[in-house]
Amino acid sequence: MPEPAERKPSFIVRWGTLIFGDIRSYIVTAILGAIGLYFWPDEVPGSTYSIPVNVHGYALPLPGLLRNATREDPAMSYRTDPEDLAQTLVCEATTITGKNAHQLLMQYVDLYKDCFSLDEKSKTEIAIRPNTQSGVMRHDARGWFCKCSSAN
């Protein structure tokens, strides 16, 4: 007796199983993608700028911050008013973070808002001035001092 010929699935059934497999993989990929997006960090880590103090307890961060911000965006104009304000000595160590050099400078000025005030002349020109209202900023023959005791 001859063996019955093996019955092949029809063209439609074969394509249906292939498409169903594709749809299932798309659904799994979409679910895994949604989970990945849900747990993705909101804030991209940026640059960190450490401000250490020397053996005498002083730090001089403003010249470096101004230089980095100017290098990063030459179209921006950063200056201190008066000019020697850039040499302000700060008597505490800290670390600031930001996405770029401009934000690092803005974080620094905000951190020491008792010492500095920001004057945005235009979208491309920023001046940093001393905040003499707080009593934390001092100026004498030796220069500018922020958050330094008179004993230093």
mmCIF file of N, CA and C in Angstrom, residues 40 43 128:
data_model
loop_
_atom_site.group_PDB
_atom_site.id
_atom_site.type_symbol
_atom_site.label_atom_id
_atom_site.label_comp_id
_atom_site.label_asym_id
_atom_site.label_seq_id
_atom_site.Cartn_x
_atom_site.Cartn_y
_atom_site.Cartn_z
ATOM 1 N N TRP A 40 15.491 55.224 31.774
ATOM 2 C CA TRP A 40 16.611 56.023 31.270
ATOM 3 C C TRP A 40 16.818 57.230 32.176
ATOM 4 N N GLU A 43 18.723 63.159 33.638
ATOM 5 C CA GLU A 43 19.772 64.150 33.520
ATOM 6 C C GLU A 43 21.055 63.501 33.031
ATOM 7 N N ILE A 128 30.216 90.047 35.545
ATOM 8 C CA ILE A 128 30.129 89.602 36.938
ATOM 9 C C ILE A 128 30.627 90.742 37.801
#
